[in-house]
């Protein structure tokens, strides 16, 4: 009976160490997937592209033309190309396929001035439609009388 708590404690310790080893094994296989050109996120949250992989270190391009050596253990996640491009470059794979939303750049500036004239007309029309929500002044609400300060009634 007194042996039961010790057995439970040893079983819990075994399960915790087993899950930790599984996480370490998964991290090692993830780091083995790294290759030149792969997008990664470091444990500090920085996104970079792998340039070279060595035994214990990796050379990452953290910005165009800026390279830095990091320990392999500092790589928190290896990202697939679609996710890396979405996060770093803002390229959504669904939007890249459809070019319908891509703005058209005019050859000359004449079409830009026409659009400005139209937008100015639209703004003027909107100004006319706006409702004045400000509180009317007290002088405008009060009935107008010809009272002056010196004519005030004394009580």
CSV table of N, CA and C in Angstrom, one decimal:
chain,number,residue,atom,x,y,z
A,1,UNK,N,0.8,-1.2,0.0
A,1,UNK,CA,0.0,0.0,0.0
A,1,UNK,C,0.9,1.3,0.0
A,2,UNK,N,1.9,1.3,0.8
A,2,UNK,CA,2.8,2.5,0.8
A,2,UNK,C,3.7,2.5,-0.5
A,3,UNK,N,3.7,1.5,-1.2
A,3,UNK,CA,4.5,1.5,-2.4
A,3,UNK,C,3.8,2.1,-3.6
A,4,UNK,N,2.5,2.2,-3.6
A,4,UNK,CA,1.7,2.7,-4.6
A,4,UNK,C,2.0,4.2,-5.0
A,5,UNK,N,2.2,5.1,-4.1
A,5,UNK,CA,2.6,6.5,-4.5
A,5,UNK,C,3.9,6.6,-5.3
A,6,UNK,N,4.9,5.8,-4.9
A,6,UNK,CA,6.2,5.8,-5.5
A,6,UNK,C,6.0,5.2,-7.0
A,7,UNK,N,5.2,4.2,-7.2
A,7,UNK,CA,5.0,3.7,-8.5
A,7,UNK,C,4.3,4.7,-9.4
A,8,UNK,N,3.3,5.4,-8.9
A,8,UNK,CA,2.7,6.4,-9.6
A,8,UNK,C,3.6,7.5,-10.0
A,9,UNK,N,4.5,7.9,-9.1
A,9,UNK,CA,5.5,9.0,-9.3
A,9,UNK,C,6.5,8.6,-10.4
A,10,UNK,N,7.0,7.4,-10.3
A,10,UNK,CA,7.9,6.9,-11.3
A,10,UNK,C,7.2,6.8,-12.7
A,11,UNK,N,6.0,6.4,-12.7
A,11,UNK,CA,5.3,6.3,-14.0
A,11,UNK,C,5.1,7.7,-14.6
A,12,UNK,N,4.7,8.7,-13.8
A,12,UNK,CA,4.6,10.0,-14.3
A,12,UNK,C,5.9,10.6,-14.8
A,13,UNK,N,7.0,10.3,-14.1
A,13,UNK,CA,8.3,10.8,-14.6
A,13,UNK,C,8.7,10.1,-15.9
A,14,UNK,N,8.4,8.8,-16.1
A,14,UNK,CA,8.6,8.1,-17.3
A,14,UNK,C,7.9,8.7,-18.5
A,15,UNK,N,6.6,9.0,-18.3
A,15,UNK,CA,5.8,9.6,-19.3
A,15,UNK,C,6.3,11.0,-19.7
A,16,UNK,N,6.7,11.8,-18.7
A,16,UNK,CA,7.2,13.1,-19.1
A,16,UNK,C,8.5,13.1,-19.8
A,17,UNK,N,9.4,12.2,-19.5
A,17,UNK,CA,10.7,12.1,-20.2
A,17,UNK,C,10.5,11.6,-21.6
A,18,UNK,N,9.5,10.7,-21.7
A,18,UNK,CA,9.2,10.1,-23.0
A,18,UNK,C,8.7,11.2,-24.0
A,19,UNK,N,7.8,12.0,-23.5
A,19,UNK,CA,7.3,13.1,-24.4
A,19,UNK,C,8.3,14.1,-24.7
A,20,UNK,N,9.2,14.4,-23.8
A,20,UNK,CA,10.3,15.3,-24.1
A,20,UNK,C,11.3,14.7,-25.1
A,21,UNK,N,11.5,13.4,-25.1
A,21,UNK,CA,12.4,12.8,-26.1
A,21,UNK,C,11.7,12.8,-27.5
A,22,UNK,N,10.4,12.6,-27.5
A,22,UNK,CA,9.7,12.7,-28.8
A,22,UNK,C,9.8,14.1,-29.4
A,23,UNK,N,9.6,15.1,-28.5
A,23,UNK,CA,9.8,16.5,-29.0
A,23,UNK,C,11.2,16.8,-29.6
A,24,UNK,N,12.2,16.3,-28.9
A,24,UNK,CA,13.6,16.5,-29.3
A,24,UNK,C,13.8,15.7,-30.7
A,25,UNK,N,13.2,14.6,-30.8
A,25,UNK,CA,13.4,13.8,-32.0
A,25,UNK,C,12.7,14.5,-33.2
A,26,UNK,N,11.5,15.1,-32.9
A,26,UNK,CA,10.8,15.8,-34.0
A,26,UNK,C,11.5,17.1,-34.4
A,27,UNK,N,12.1,17.8,-33.4
A,27,UNK,CA,12.9,19.0,-33.7
A,27,UNK,C,14.1,18.6,-34.5
A,28,UNK,N,14.8,17.5,-34.2
A,28,UNK,CA,15.9,17.1,-35.0
A,28,UNK,C,15.6,16.7,-36.4
A,29,UNK,N,14.5,16.0,-36.7
A,29,UNK,CA,14.1,15.7,-38.0
A,29,UNK,C,13.7,17.0,-38.8
A,30,UNK,N,13.1,17.9,-38.1
A,30,UNK,CA,12.7,19.2,-38.7
A,30,UNK,C,14.0,19.9,-39.2
A,31,UNK,N,15.0,20.0,-38.3
A,31,UNK,CA,16.2,20.6,-38.7
A,31,UNK,C,17.0,19.9,-39.8
A,32,UNK,N,16.8,18.6,-39.9
A,32,UNK,CA,17.4,17.9,-41.0
A,32,UNK,C,16.7,18.2,-42.3
A,33,UNK,N,15.5,18.7,-42.3
A,33,UNK,CA,14.8,19.1,-43.6
A,33,UNK,C,15.4,20.4,-44.1
A,34,UNK,N,16.2,21.1,-43.3
A,34,UNK,CA,16.7,22.4,-43.8
A,34,UNK,C,17.7,22.2,-45.0
A,35,UNK,N,17.6,23.0,-45.9
A,35,UNK,CA,18.5,23.0,-47.0
A,35,UNK,C,18.6,24.4,-47.6
A,36,UNK,N,19.6,24.7,-48.4
A,36,UNK,CA,19.7,26.0,-49.0
A,36,UNK,C,18.4,26.5,-49.7
A,37,UNK,N,18.0,27.7,-49.4
A,37,UNK,CA,16.8,28.2,-50.0
A,37,UNK,C,15.5,28.0,-49.2
A,38,UNK,N,15.6,27.3,-48.1
A,38,UNK,CA,14.5,27.0,-47.2
A,38,UNK,C,14.2,28.2,-46.3
A,39,UNK,N,13.0,28.5,-46.1
A,39,UNK,CA,12.6,29.6,-45.2
A,39,UNK,C,12.5,29.0,-43.8
A,40,UNK,N,13.0,29.8,-42.8
A,40,UNK,CA,13.0,29.3,-41.4
A,40,UNK,C,12.6,30.5,-40.5
A,41,UNK,N,12.1,30.1,-39.3
A,41,UNK,CA,11.9,31.1,-38.2
A,41,UNK,C,12.7,30.7,-37.0
A,42,UNK,N,13.5,31.6,-36.5
A,42,UNK,CA,14.4,31.3,-35.4
A,42,UNK,C,13.5,31.3,-34.1
A,43,UNK,N,14.1,30.8,-33.0
A,43,UNK,CA,13.4,30.8,-31.7
A,43,UNK,C,13.2,32.2,-31.2
A,44,UNK,N,13.9,33.2,-31.8
A,44,UNK,CA,13.7,34.6,-31.4
A,44,UNK,C,12.6,35.2,-32.2
A,45,UNK,N,12.1,34.5,-33.2
A,45,UNK,CA,11.0,35.1,-34.1
A,45,UNK,C,11.4,35.7,-35.3
A,46,UNK,N,12.7,35.6,-35.7
A,46,UNK,CA,13.2,36.2,-36.9
A,46,UNK,C,13.0,35.3,-38.1
A,47,UNK,N,12.6,35.8,-39.2
A,47,UNK,CA,12.4,34.9,-40.4
A,47,UNK,C,13.6,35.1,-41.3
A,48,UNK,N,14.1,34.1,-41.9
A,48,UNK,CA,15.3,34.1,-42.7
A,48,UNK,C,15.3,33.0,-43.7
A,49,UNK,N,16.3,33.1,-44.6
A,49,UNK,CA,16.4,32.0,-45.7
A,49,UNK,C,17.8,31.3,-45.4
A,50,UNK,N,17.8,30.0,-45.5
A,50,UNK,CA,19.0,29.2,-45.2
A,50,UNK,C,19.9,29.3,-46.5
A,51,UNK,N,21.1,29.7,-46.3
A,51,UNK,CA,22.1,29.7,-47.3
A,51,UNK,C,23.0,28.5,-47.3
A,52,UNK,N,23.5,28.1,-46.1
A,52,UNK,CA,24.4,26.9,-46.0
A,52,UNK,C,24.0,26.2,-44.7
A,53,UNK,N,24.2,24.9,-44.7
A,53,UNK,CA,24.0,24.1,-43.5
A,53,UNK,C,25.3,23.4,-43.2
A,54,UNK,N,25.7,23.6,-41.9
A,54,UNK,CA,27.0,22.9,-41.5
A,54,UNK,C,26.6,21.9,-40.4
A,55,UNK,N,27.6,21.3,-39.7
A,55,UNK,CA,27.3,20.3,-38.6
A,55,UNK,C,26.4,20.9,-37.5
A,56,UNK,N,26.9,22.0,-36.9
A,56,UNK,CA,26.2,22.5,-35.7
A,56,UNK,C,25.6,23.9,-36.0
A,57,UNK,N,25.9,24.5,-37.2
A,57,UNK,CA,25.5,25.9,-37.5
A,57,UNK,C,24.8,25.9,-38.8
A,58,UNK,N,24.1,27.0,-39.0
A,58,UNK,CA,23.5,27.3,-40.3
A,58,UNK,C,23.8,28.8,-40.7
A,59,UNK,N,24.0,29.1,-41.9
A,59,UNK,CA,24.2,30.4,-42.4
A,59,UNK,C,22.9,30.9,-42.9
A,60,UNK,N,22.3,31.9,-42.3
A,60,UNK,CA,21.0,32.5,-42.7
A,60,UNK,C,21.2,33.8,-43.3
A,61,UNK,N,20.4,34.1,-44.3
A,61,UNK,CA,20.3,35.4,-44.9
A,61,UNK,C,19.1,36.1,-44.3
A,62,UNK,N,19.4,37.0,-43.4
A,62,UNK,CA,18.3,37.7,-42.6
A,62,UNK,C,17.7,38.9,-43.3
A,63,UNK,N,18.4,39.4,-44.3
A,63,UNK,CA,18.0,40.5,-45.1
A,63,UNK,C,18.8,40.3,-46.4
A,64,UNK,N,18.3,40.9,-47.5
A,64,UNK,CA,19.0,40.8,-48.7
A,64,UNK,C,20.5,41.3,-48.6
A,65,UNK,N,21.4,40.3,-48.8
A,65,UNK,CA,22.8,40.6,-48.7
A,65,UNK,C,23.4,40.6,-47.2
A,66,UNK,N,22.6,40.3,-46.2
A,66,UNK,CA,23.0,40.3,-44.8
A,66,UNK,C,23.0,38.8,-44.4
A,67,UNK,N,24.2,38.3,-44.1
A,67,UNK,CA,24.2,36.8,-43.7
A,67,UNK,C,24.7,36.8,-42.2
A,68,UNK,N,24.3,35.8,-41.5
A,68,UNK,CA,24.7,35.5,-40.1
A,68,UNK,C,24.7,34.1,-39.8
A,69,UNK,N,25.6,33.6,-39.0
A,69,UNK,CA,25.7,32.3,-38.5
A,69,UNK,C,24.8,32.1,-37.3
A,70,UNK,N,24.1,31.0,-37.3
A,70,UNK,CA,23.2,30.7,-36.1
A,70,UNK,C,23.5,29.2,-35.8
A,71,UNK,N,23.3,28.9,-34.5
A,71,UNK,CA,23.3,27.5,-34.1
A,71,UNK,C,22.1,26.8,-34.7
A,72,UNK,N,22.2,25.5,-35.0
A,72,UNK,CA,21.1,24.8,-35.5
A,72,UNK,C,19.9,24.7,-34.5
A,73,UNK,N,20.3,24.7,-33.2
A,73,UNK,CA,19.2,24.7,-32.2
A,73,UNK,C,18.4,26.0,-32.1
A,74,UNK,N,19.0,27.1,-32.7
A,74,UNK,CA,18.3,28.3,-32.7
A,74,UNK,C,17.1,28.4,-33.8
A,75,UNK,N,17.1,27.4,-34.6
A,75,UNK,CA,16.0,27.4,-35.6
A,75,UNK,C,14.8,26.8,-35.0
A,76,UNK,N,13.7,27.6,-34.9
A,76,UNK,CA,12.5,27.1,-34.2
A,76,UNK,C,11.5,26.4,-35.1
A,77,UNK,N,11.5,26.7,-36.4
A,77,UNK,CA,10.6,26.1,-37.3
A,77,UNK,C,11.1,26.2,-38.8
A,78,UNK,N,10.9,25.2,-39.5
A,78,UNK,CA,11.2,25.2,-40.9
A,78,UNK,C,9.9,25.4,-41.7
A,79,UNK,N,9.8,26.4,-42.5
A,79,UNK,CA,8.6,26.8,-43.1
A,79,UNK,C,8.5,26.3,-44.6
A,80,UNK,N,7.3,25.9,-45.0
A,80,UNK,CA,7.2,25.6,-46.5
A,80,UNK,C,7.2,27.0,-47.2
A,81,UNK,N,7.4,26.9,-48.5
A,81,UNK,CA,7.6,28.1,-49.3
A,81,UNK,C,6.4,29.0,-49.3
A,82,UNK,N,5.2,28.4,-49.4
A,82,UNK,CA,4.0,29.2,-49.4
A,82,UNK,C,3.8,30.0,-48.1
A,83,UNK,N,4.0,29.4,-47.0
A,83,UNK,CA,3.9,30.0,-45.7
A,83,UNK,C,5.0,31.1,-45.5
A,84,UNK,N,6.2,30.8,-45.9
A,84,UNK,CA,7.3,31.8,-45.8
A,84,UNK,C,7.0,33.0,-46.7
A,85,UNK,N,6.5,32.8,-47.9
A,85,UNK,CA,6.2,33.9,-48.8
A,85,UNK,C,5.0,34.7,-48.3
A,86,UNK,N,4.1,34.1,-47.7
A,86,UNK,CA,2.9,34.8,-47.1
A,86,UNK,C,3.3,35.7,-46.0
A,87,UNK,N,4.2,35.2,-45.1
A,87,UNK,CA,4.6,35.9,-43.9
A,87,UNK,C,5.6,37.0,-44.2
A,88,UNK,N,6.6,36.7,-45.0
A,88,UNK,CA,7.7,37.6,-45.2
A,88,UNK,C,7.4,38.6,-46.3
A,89,UNK,N,6.9,38.1,-47.4
A,89,UNK,CA,6.7,39.0,-48.6
A,89,UNK,C,5.2,39.4,-48.8
A,90,UNK,N,4.3,38.9,-48.0
A,90,UNK,CA,2.9,39.2,-48.1
A,90,UNK,C,2.3,38.7,-49.3
A,91,UNK,N,2.8,37.6,-49.9
A,91,UNK,CA,2.3,37.0,-51.1
A,91,UNK,C,1.3,35.9,-50.7
A,92,UNK,N,0.1,36.0,-51.0
A,92,UNK,CA,-0.9,35.0,-50.7
A,92,UNK,C,-1.0,34.0,-51.9
A,93,UNK,N,-0.8,32.7,-51.8
A,93,UNK,CA,-0.8,31.8,-52.9
A,93,UNK,C,-2.1,31.9,-53.7
A,94,UNK,N,-3.2,32.1,-53.0
A,94,UNK,CA,-4.5,32.2,-53.6
A,94,UNK,C,-4.6,33.4,-54.5
A,95,UNK,N,-4.1,34.5,-54.0
A,95,UNK,CA,-4.2,35.8,-54.7
A,95,UNK,C,-3.2,35.8,-55.9
A,96,UNK,N,-2.1,35.1,-55.8
A,96,UNK,CA,-1.1,35.1,-56.8
A,96,UNK,C,-1.6,34.4,-58.1
A,97,UNK,N,-2.5,33.5,-57.9
A,97,UNK,CA,-3.1,32.8,-59.0
A,97,UNK,C,-4.0,33.7,-59.9
A,98,UNK,N,-4.8,34.5,-59.2
A,98,UNK,CA,-5.7,35.4,-59.9
A,98,UNK,C,-5.2,36.8,-60.0
A,99,UNK,N,-5.0,37.3,-61.2
A,99,UNK,CA,-4.5,38.6,-61.5
A,99,UNK,C,-5.6,39.6,-61.7
A,100,UNK,N,-6.8,39.3,-61.4
A,100,UNK,CA,-7.9,40.2,-61.7
A,100,UNK,C,-7.9,41.4,-60.8
A,101,UNK,N,-7.4,41.3,-59.5
A,101,UNK,CA,-7.3,42.4,-58.6
A,101,UNK,C,-6.1,43.2,-58.7
A,102,UNK,N,-5.2,42.9,-59.6
A,102,UNK,CA,-4.0,43.6,-59.8
A,102,UNK,C,-4.3,45.0,-60.4
A,103,UNK,N,-3.8,46.1,-59.7
A,103,UNK,CA,-4.1,47.4,-60.3
A,103,UNK,C,-3.4,47.6,-61.6
A,104,UNK,N,-4.0,48.4,-62.5
A,104,UNK,CA,-3.4,48.7,-63.8
A,104,UNK,C,-2.7,50.0,-63.6
A,105,UNK,N,-1.4,50.0,-64.0
A,105,UNK,CA,-0.6,51.2,-64.0
A,105,UNK,C,-0.8,51.9,-65.4
A,106,UNK,N,-1.2,53.2,-65.4
A,106,UNK,CA,-1.4,53.8,-66.7
A,106,UNK,C,0.0,54.3,-67.3
A,107,UNK,N,0.0,54.4,-68.6
A,107,UNK,CA,1.2,54.8,-69.3
A,107,UNK,C,1.5,56.3,-69.1
A,108,UNK,N,0.5,57.1,-68.9
A,108,UNK,CA,0.7,58.5,-68.7
A,108,UNK,C,-0.2,59.0,-67.5
A,109,UNK,N,0.1,60.2,-67.1
A,109,UNK,CA,-0.6,60.7,-65.9
A,109,UNK,C,-1.9,61.4,-66.2
A,110,UNK,N,-2.4,61.4,-67.4
A,110,UNK,CA,-3.6,62.1,-67.8
A,110,UNK,C,-4.8,61.4,-67.2
A,111,UNK,N,-4.8,60.1,-67.1
A,111,UNK,CA,-5.9,59.3,-66.5
A,111,UNK,C,-5.9,59.5,-65.0
A,112,UNK,N,-4.8,59.8,-64.4
A,112,UNK,CA,-4.8,60.0,-63.0
A,112,UNK,C,-5.5,61.3,-62.6
A,113,UNK,N,-5.3,62.4,-63.4
A,113,UNK,CA,-5.9,63.7,-63.1
A,113,UNK,C,-7.4,63.6,-63.3
A,114,UNK,N,-7.9,62.8,-64.3
A,114,UNK,CA,-9.3,62.6,-64.5
A,114,UNK,C,-9.9,62.0,-63.2
A,115,UNK,N,-9.3,61.0,-62.7
A,115,UNK,CA,-9.8,60.3,-61.5
A,115,UNK,C,-9.8,61.3,-60.3
A,116,UNK,N,-8.8,62.2,-60.2
A,116,UNK,CA,-8.8,63.1,-59.1
A,116,UNK,C,-10.0,64.1,-59.3
A,117,UNK,N,-10.3,64.5,-60.5
A,117,UNK,CA,-11.4,65.4,-60.7
A,117,UNK,C,-12.7,64.7,-60.3
A,118,UNK,N,-12.9,63.5,-60.7
A,118,UNK,CA,-14.1,62.7,-60.3
A,118,UNK,C,-14.2,62.6,-58.8
A,119,UNK,N,-13.1,62.3,-58.2
A,119,UNK,CA,-13.1,62.1,-56.7
A,119,UNK,C,-13.4,63.4,-56.0
A,120,UNK,N,-12.9,64.5,-56.6
A,120,UNK,CA,-13.2,65.9,-56.0
A,120,UNK,C,-14.7,66.2,-56.1
A,121,UNK,N,-15.3,65.8,-57.3
A,121,UNK,CA,-16.8,66.0,-57.4
A,121,UNK,C,-17.6,65.1,-56.5
A,122,UNK,N,-17.1,63.9,-56.3
A,122,UNK,CA,-17.8,63.0,-55.4
A,122,UNK,C,-17.7,63.5,-53.9
A,123,UNK,N,-16.5,64.1,-53.6
A,123,UNK,CA,-16.4,64.6,-52.2
A,123,UNK,C,-17.3,65.8,-52.0
A,124,UNK,N,-17.4,66.7,-53.0
A,124,UNK,CA,-18.3,67.9,-52.9
A,124,UNK,C,-19.7,67.4,-52.7
A,125,UNK,N,-20.1,66.4,-53.5
A,125,UNK,CA,-21.5,65.8,-53.3
A,125,UNK,C,-21.7,65.3,-51.9
A,126,UNK,N,-20.7,64.6,-51.4
A,126,UNK,CA,-20.8,64.0,-50.0
A,126,UNK,C,-20.9,65.2,-49.0
A,127,UNK,N,-20.2,66.3,-49.2
A,127,UNK,CA,-20.3,67.4,-48.3
A,127,UNK,C,-21.7,67.9,-48.2
A,128,UNK,N,-22.4,68.0,-49.4
A,128,UNK,CA,-23.8,68.4,-49.4
A,128,UNK,C,-24.7,67.5,-48.6
A,129,UNK,N,-24.4,66.2,-48.7
A,129,UNK,CA,-25.3,65.2,-48.0
A,129,UNK,C,-25.1,65.1,-46.5
A,130,UNK,N,-23.9,65.6,-46.0
A,130,UNK,CA,-23.6,65.5,-44.6
A,130,UNK,C,-24.6,66.2,-43.8
A,131,UNK,N,-25.0,65.6,-42.7
A,131,UNK,CA,-25.9,66.2,-41.7
A,131,UNK,C,-25.1,66.8,-40.6
A,132,UNK,N,-25.5,68.0,-40.2
A,132,UNK,CA,-24.8,68.7,-39.1
A,132,UNK,C,-25.3,68.1,-37.8
A,133,UNK,N,-24.5,67.3,-37.1
A,133,UNK,CA,-24.9,66.7,-35.9
A,133,UNK,C,-24.4,67.5,-34.6
A,134,UNK,N,-23.9,68.6,-34.8
A,134,UNK,CA,-23.4,69.4,-33.7
A,134,UNK,C,-24.6,70.0,-33.0
A,135,UNK,N,-24.4,70.3,-31.7
A,135,UNK,CA,-25.4,70.9,-30.9
A,135,UNK,C,-25.6,72.3,-31.3
A,136,UNK,N,-26.8,72.7,-31.5
A,136,UNK,CA,-27.0,74.1,-31.9
A,136,UNK,C,-26.7,75.0,-30.7
A,137,UNK,N,-26.3,76.2,-31.0
A,137,UNK,CA,-25.9,77.1,-29.9
A,137,UNK,C,-27.1,77.6,-29.2
A,138,UNK,N,-26.9,78.0,-27.9
A,138,UNK,CA,-28.0,78.4,-27.0
A,138,UNK,C,-28.7,79.7,-27.5
A,139,UNK,N,-27.9,80.5,-28.1
A,139,UNK,CA,-28.4,81.8,-28.6
A,139,UNK,C,-29.4,81.6,-29.8
A,140,UNK,N,-29.1,80.6,-30.6
A,140,UNK,CA,-30.0,80.3,-31.7
A,140,UNK,C,-31.3,79.7,-31.3
A,141,UNK,N,-31.3,79.0,-30.1
A,141,UNK,CA,-32.6,78.3,-29.6
A,141,UNK,C,-33.4,79.3,-28.9
A,142,UNK,N,-32.8,80.3,-28.2
A,142,UNK,CA,-33.5,81.2,-27.3
A,142,UNK,C,-34.3,82.2,-28.2
A,143,UNK,N,-35.5,82.6,-27.8
A,143,UNK,CA,-36.3,83.6,-28.6
A,143,UNK,C,-35.5,85.0,-28.5
A,144,UNK,N,-35.5,85.6,-29.6
A,144,UNK,CA,-34.8,86.8,-29.7
A,144,UNK,C,-35.6,88.0,-29.1
A,145,UNK,N,-35.0,88.6,-28.2
A,145,UNK,CA,-35.7,89.8,-27.5
A,145,UNK,C,-34.7,90.9,-27.6
A,146,UNK,N,-35.2,92.1,-27.4
A,146,UNK,CA,-34.3,93.2,-27.4
A,146,UNK,C,-33.8,93.6,-26.0
A,147,UNK,N,-33.4,92.6,-25.2
A,147,UNK,CA,-32.9,92.9,-23.9
A,147,UNK,C,-31.5,93.2,-23.9
A,148,UNK,N,-31.1,94.1,-23.1
A,148,UNK,CA,-29.7,94.4,-23.0
A,148,UNK,C,-29.3,94.2,-21.6
A,149,UNK,N,-28.0,94.1,-21.3
A,149,UNK,CA,-27.5,93.8,-20.0
A,149,UNK,C,-27.9,94.9,-19.0
A,150,UNK,N,-27.9,96.2,-19.5
A,150,UNK,CA,-28.3,97.2,-18.6
A,150,UNK,C,-29.8,97.3,-18.4
A,151,UNK,N,-30.6,96.6,-19.2
A,151,UNK,CA,-32.1,96.6,-19.0
A,151,UNK,C,-32.5,95.4,-18.2
A,152,UNK,N,-31.6,94.6,-17.6
A,152,UNK,CA,-32.0,93.4,-16.8
A,152,UNK,C,-32.8,93.8,-15.7
A,153,UNK,N,-33.8,92.9,-15.4
A,153,UNK,CA,-34.7,93.1,-14.3
A,153,UNK,C,-34.0,92.8,-13.0
A,154,UNK,N,-34.1,93.6,-12.0
A,154,UNK,CA,-33.5,93.4,-10.7
A,154,UNK,C,-34.5,92.9,-9.8
A,155,UNK,N,-34.2,91.9,-9.1
A,155,UNK,CA,-35.2,91.3,-8.1
A,155,UNK,C,-34.8,91.6,-6.7
